[in-house]
XYZ file of N, CA, C and O in Angstrom:
308
model
N 8.574 2.728 -8.858
C 8.949 3.245 -7.571
C 8.234 2.500 -6.443
O 7.336 1.675 -6.668
N 8.645 2.792 -5.248
C 8.110 2.129 -4.069
C 6.621 2.397 -3.886
O 5.844 1.471 -3.649
N 6.199 3.645 -4.012
C 4.775 3.955 -3.837
C 3.921 3.281 -4.905
O 2.806 2.850 -4.628
N 4.436 3.191 -6.107
C 3.712 2.489 -7.168
C 3.528 1.025 -6.792
O 2.464 0.442 -6.989
N 4.566 0.427 -6.193
C 4.473 -0.968 -5.791
C 3.436 -1.155 -4.678
O 2.786 -2.173 -4.601
N 3.278 -0.159 -3.808
C 2.291 -0.240 -2.733
C 0.861 -0.066 -3.244
O -0.079 -0.507 -2.605
N 0.709 0.627 -4.379
C -0.634 1.043 -4.817
C -1.149 0.357 -6.078
O -2.293 0.579 -6.459
N -0.347 -0.437 -6.747
C -0.802 -1.118 -7.967
C -1.163 -2.558 -7.630
O -0.297 -3.338 -7.220
N -2.440 -2.934 -7.845
C -2.892 -4.284 -7.479
C -2.031 -5.401 -8.064
O -1.704 -6.358 -7.362
N -1.639 -5.282 -9.323
C -0.851 -6.352 -9.933
C 0.531 -6.463 -9.301
O 1.077 -7.557 -9.172
N 1.114 -5.343 -8.867
C 2.411 -5.387 -8.210
C 2.291 -5.895 -6.776
O 3.155 -6.634 -6.293
N 1.211 -5.509 -6.082
C 0.959 -6.037 -4.741
C 0.882 -7.559 -4.801
O 1.514 -8.260 -4.021
N 0.118 -8.069 -5.761
C -0.048 -9.516 -5.898
C 1.267 -10.196 -6.282
O 1.630 -11.233 -5.719
N 1.996 -9.600 -7.210
C 3.248 -10.203 -7.669
C 4.280 -10.298 -6.542
O 4.902 -11.348 -6.334
N 4.468 -9.218 -5.809
C 5.469 -9.208 -4.741
C 5.036 -10.098 -3.582
O 5.869 -10.707 -2.918
N 3.736 -10.209 -3.353
C 3.234 -11.084 -2.291
C 3.449 -12.555 -2.658
O 3.802 -13.369 -1.806
N 3.261 -12.897 -3.919
C 3.424 -14.289 -4.370
C 4.878 -14.723 -4.480
O 5.192 -15.917 -4.442
N 5.781 -13.787 -4.631
C 7.182 -14.103 -4.885
C 7.781 -15.079 -3.869
O 8.362 -16.093 -4.272
N 7.653 -14.851 -2.548
C 8.238 -15.822 -1.617
C 7.565 -17.193 -1.670
O 8.209 -18.214 -1.432
N 6.286 -17.218 -2.002
C 5.584 -18.499 -2.124
C 6.206 -19.309 -3.253
O 6.497 -20.489 -3.100
N 6.435 -18.636 -4.379
C 6.988 -19.325 -5.548
C 8.460 -19.672 -5.353
O 8.903 -20.755 -5.746
N 9.238 -18.778 -4.743
C 10.678 -19.018 -4.582
C 11.005 -19.997 -3.462
O 11.928 -20.797 -3.591
N 10.250 -19.922 -2.365
C 10.576 -20.725 -1.189
C 9.656 -21.919 -0.970
O 9.922 -22.760 -0.119
N 8.548 -21.943 -1.709
C 7.616 -23.048 -1.558
C 6.832 -23.021 -0.259
O 6.343 -24.050 0.181
N 6.738 -21.846 0.372
C 5.957 -21.736 1.603
C 4.471 -21.715 1.265
O 4.075 -21.516 0.121
N 3.627 -21.933 2.263
C 2.190 -21.993 1.997
C 1.435 -20.751 2.455
O 0.210 -20.743 2.495
N 2.160 -19.695 2.798
C 1.519 -18.452 3.211
C 2.447 -17.287 2.892
O 3.647 -17.466 2.720
N 1.881 -16.114 2.803
C 2.679 -14.915 2.542
C 2.019 -13.732 3.230
O 0.828 -13.763 3.551
N 2.802 -12.715 3.440
C 2.286 -11.469 3.997
C 1.966 -10.551 2.824
O 2.793 -10.378 1.921
N 0.780 -9.982 2.840
C 0.377 -9.062 1.773
C 1.357 -7.907 1.713
O 1.608 -7.255 2.722
N 1.924 -7.676 0.552
C 2.909 -6.616 0.431
C 2.235 -5.314 0.045
O 1.859 -5.078 -1.082
N 2.069 -4.487 1.029
C 1.631 -3.111 0.860
C 2.038 -2.429 2.151
O 2.001 -3.037 3.217
N 2.474 -1.222 2.101
C 3.020 -0.569 3.284
C 1.962 -0.251 4.323
O 0.827 0.083 3.992
N 2.329 -0.328 5.590
C 1.415 -0.010 6.684
C 0.952 1.448 6.596
O -0.140 1.785 7.043
N 1.766 2.285 6.002
C 1.401 3.700 5.880
C 0.264 3.930 4.888
O -0.326 5.013 4.861
N -0.075 2.928 4.085
C -1.180 3.034 3.137
C -2.467 3.424 3.858
O -3.331 4.081 3.291
N -2.598 3.040 5.114
C -3.790 3.383 5.893
C -3.966 4.898 5.967
O -5.085 5.401 6.047
N -2.865 5.638 5.893
C -2.960 7.099 5.909
C -3.774 7.616 4.729
O -4.418 8.664 4.828
N -3.756 6.898 3.607
C -4.573 7.291 2.446
C -6.044 7.349 2.833
O -6.760 8.278 2.461
N -6.496 6.342 3.576
C -7.901 6.290 3.987
C -8.231 7.380 5.004
O -9.388 7.754 5.155
N -7.214 7.885 5.682
C -7.426 8.977 6.632
C -7.308 10.342 5.970
O -7.491 11.367 6.612
N -6.989 10.347 4.680
C -6.867 11.603 3.954
C -5.584 12.355 4.273
O -5.502 13.558 4.088
N -4.571 11.644 4.745
C -3.294 12.262 5.088
C -2.294 11.969 3.973
O -2.056 10.812 3.628
N -1.710 13.025 3.424
C -0.733 12.849 2.360
C 0.598 12.403 2.946
O 0.982 12.814 4.031
N 1.294 11.531 2.206
C 2.592 11.046 2.626
C 3.391 10.632 1.410
O 2.849 10.472 0.321
N 4.682 10.500 1.581
C 5.555 10.117 0.487
C 6.784 9.440 1.084
O 7.074 9.585 2.267
N 7.492 8.702 0.263
C 8.757 8.112 0.670
C 9.842 8.915 -0.035
O 9.911 8.933 -1.259
N 10.667 9.601 0.736
C 11.721 10.453 0.201
C 13.040 9.681 0.224
O 13.456 9.213 1.295
N 13.665 9.512 -0.954
C 14.930 8.776 -1.008
C 15.952 9.367 -0.025
O 16.124 10.580 0.071
N 16.611 8.490 0.716
C 17.616 8.902 1.667
C 17.062 9.413 2.990
O 17.800 9.674 3.920
N 15.732 9.568 3.063
C 15.116 10.079 4.285
C 14.094 9.101 4.853
O 13.989 8.911 6.045
N 13.283 8.514 3.986
C 12.239 7.594 4.422
C 10.862 8.217 4.306
O 10.670 9.198 3.584
N 9.878 7.674 5.032
C 8.513 8.192 4.939
C 8.403 9.607 5.509
O 8.970 9.902 6.553
N 7.684 10.448 4.785
C 7.413 11.807 5.232
C 5.901 11.975 5.229
O 5.238 11.739 4.221
N 5.365 12.336 6.388
C 3.914 12.450 6.551
C 3.529 13.907 6.612
O 4.138 14.699 7.328
N 2.458 14.275 5.842
C 1.964 15.652 5.842
C 1.389 16.030 7.199
O 1.046 15.181 8.011
N 1.284 17.322 7.450
C 0.831 17.796 8.746
C -0.637 18.150 8.814
O -1.081 18.719 9.797
N -1.415 17.812 7.800
C -2.827 18.181 7.789
C -3.656 17.312 8.727
O -3.250 16.225 9.093
N -4.819 17.813 9.087
C -5.739 17.046 9.936
C -6.335 15.890 9.137
O -6.640 16.035 7.963
N -6.536 14.765 9.797
C -7.160 13.630 9.105
C -8.573 13.963 8.643
O -9.325 14.610 9.357
N -8.888 13.550 7.442
C -10.240 13.641 6.896
C -10.576 12.269 6.347
O -10.307 11.987 5.184
N -11.122 11.402 7.206
C -11.371 10.016 6.792
C -12.165 9.902 5.491
O -13.069 10.684 5.235
N -11.767 8.926 4.701
C -12.416 8.623 3.425
C -12.904 7.180 3.489
O -12.409 6.387 4.273
N -13.839 6.811 2.628
C -14.311 5.417 2.626
C -13.166 4.455 2.287
O -12.532 4.578 1.247
N -12.917 3.518 3.182
C -11.808 2.581 3.015
C -11.966 1.752 1.745
O -10.995 1.533 1.016
N -13.178 1.292 1.463
C -13.369 0.429 0.290
C -13.078 1.159 -1.014
O -12.741 0.526 -2.004
N -13.169 2.478 -1.022
C -12.834 3.248 -2.227
C -11.361 3.654 -2.223
O -10.665 3.485 -3.216
N -10.897 4.175 -1.087
C -9.541 4.705 -0.999
C -8.487 3.620 -1.134
O -7.448 3.829 -1.752
N -8.739 2.471 -0.539
C -7.763 1.386 -0.564
C -8.182 0.252 -1.493
O -7.762 -0.893 -1.324
N -8.957 0.579 -2.490
C -9.439 -0.412 -3.454
C -8.297 -1.226 -4.050
O -8.414 -2.431 -4.261
N -7.164 -0.582 -4.307
C -6.031 -1.285 -4.915
C -5.531 -2.424 -4.029
O -5.052 -3.430 -4.532
N -5.651 -2.295 -2.703
C -5.244 -3.380 -1.807
C -6.206 -4.562 -1.954
O -5.774 -5.709 -2.097
N -7.503 -4.269 -1.970
C -8.500 -5.327 -2.128
C -8.337 -6.017 -3.488
O -8.465 -7.232 -3.588
N -8.031 -5.243 -4.527
C -7.814 -5.819 -5.858
C -6.541 -6.668 -5.875
O -6.494 -7.691 -6.539
N -5.506 -6.227 -5.145
C -4.282 -7.013 -5.046
C -4.520 -8.356 -4.380
O -3.945 -9.366 -4.765
N -5.386 -8.359 -3.366
C -5.738 -9.601 -2.690
C -6.499 -10.526 -3.626
O -6.233 -11.726 -3.689
N -7.416 -9.953 -4.378
C -8.224 -10.748 -5.312
C -7.350 -11.359 -6.384
O -7.546 -12.484 -6.799
């Protein structure tokens, strides 16, 4: 699913490398959704088929970015 692709380091890396390999370009945009930042803010969200992103209504409770978004850093590595 889409959220799995945003949160699994190996999928982040694979989808990011795809245009480099297919088009021969020398740069790529890291593939992970901008809404991933909400994870670090402690805000629940989901992508609902046919509707799009749905964000929970709770107050932000910031979490350590290096722990919460570890999968992004691992995808980069």
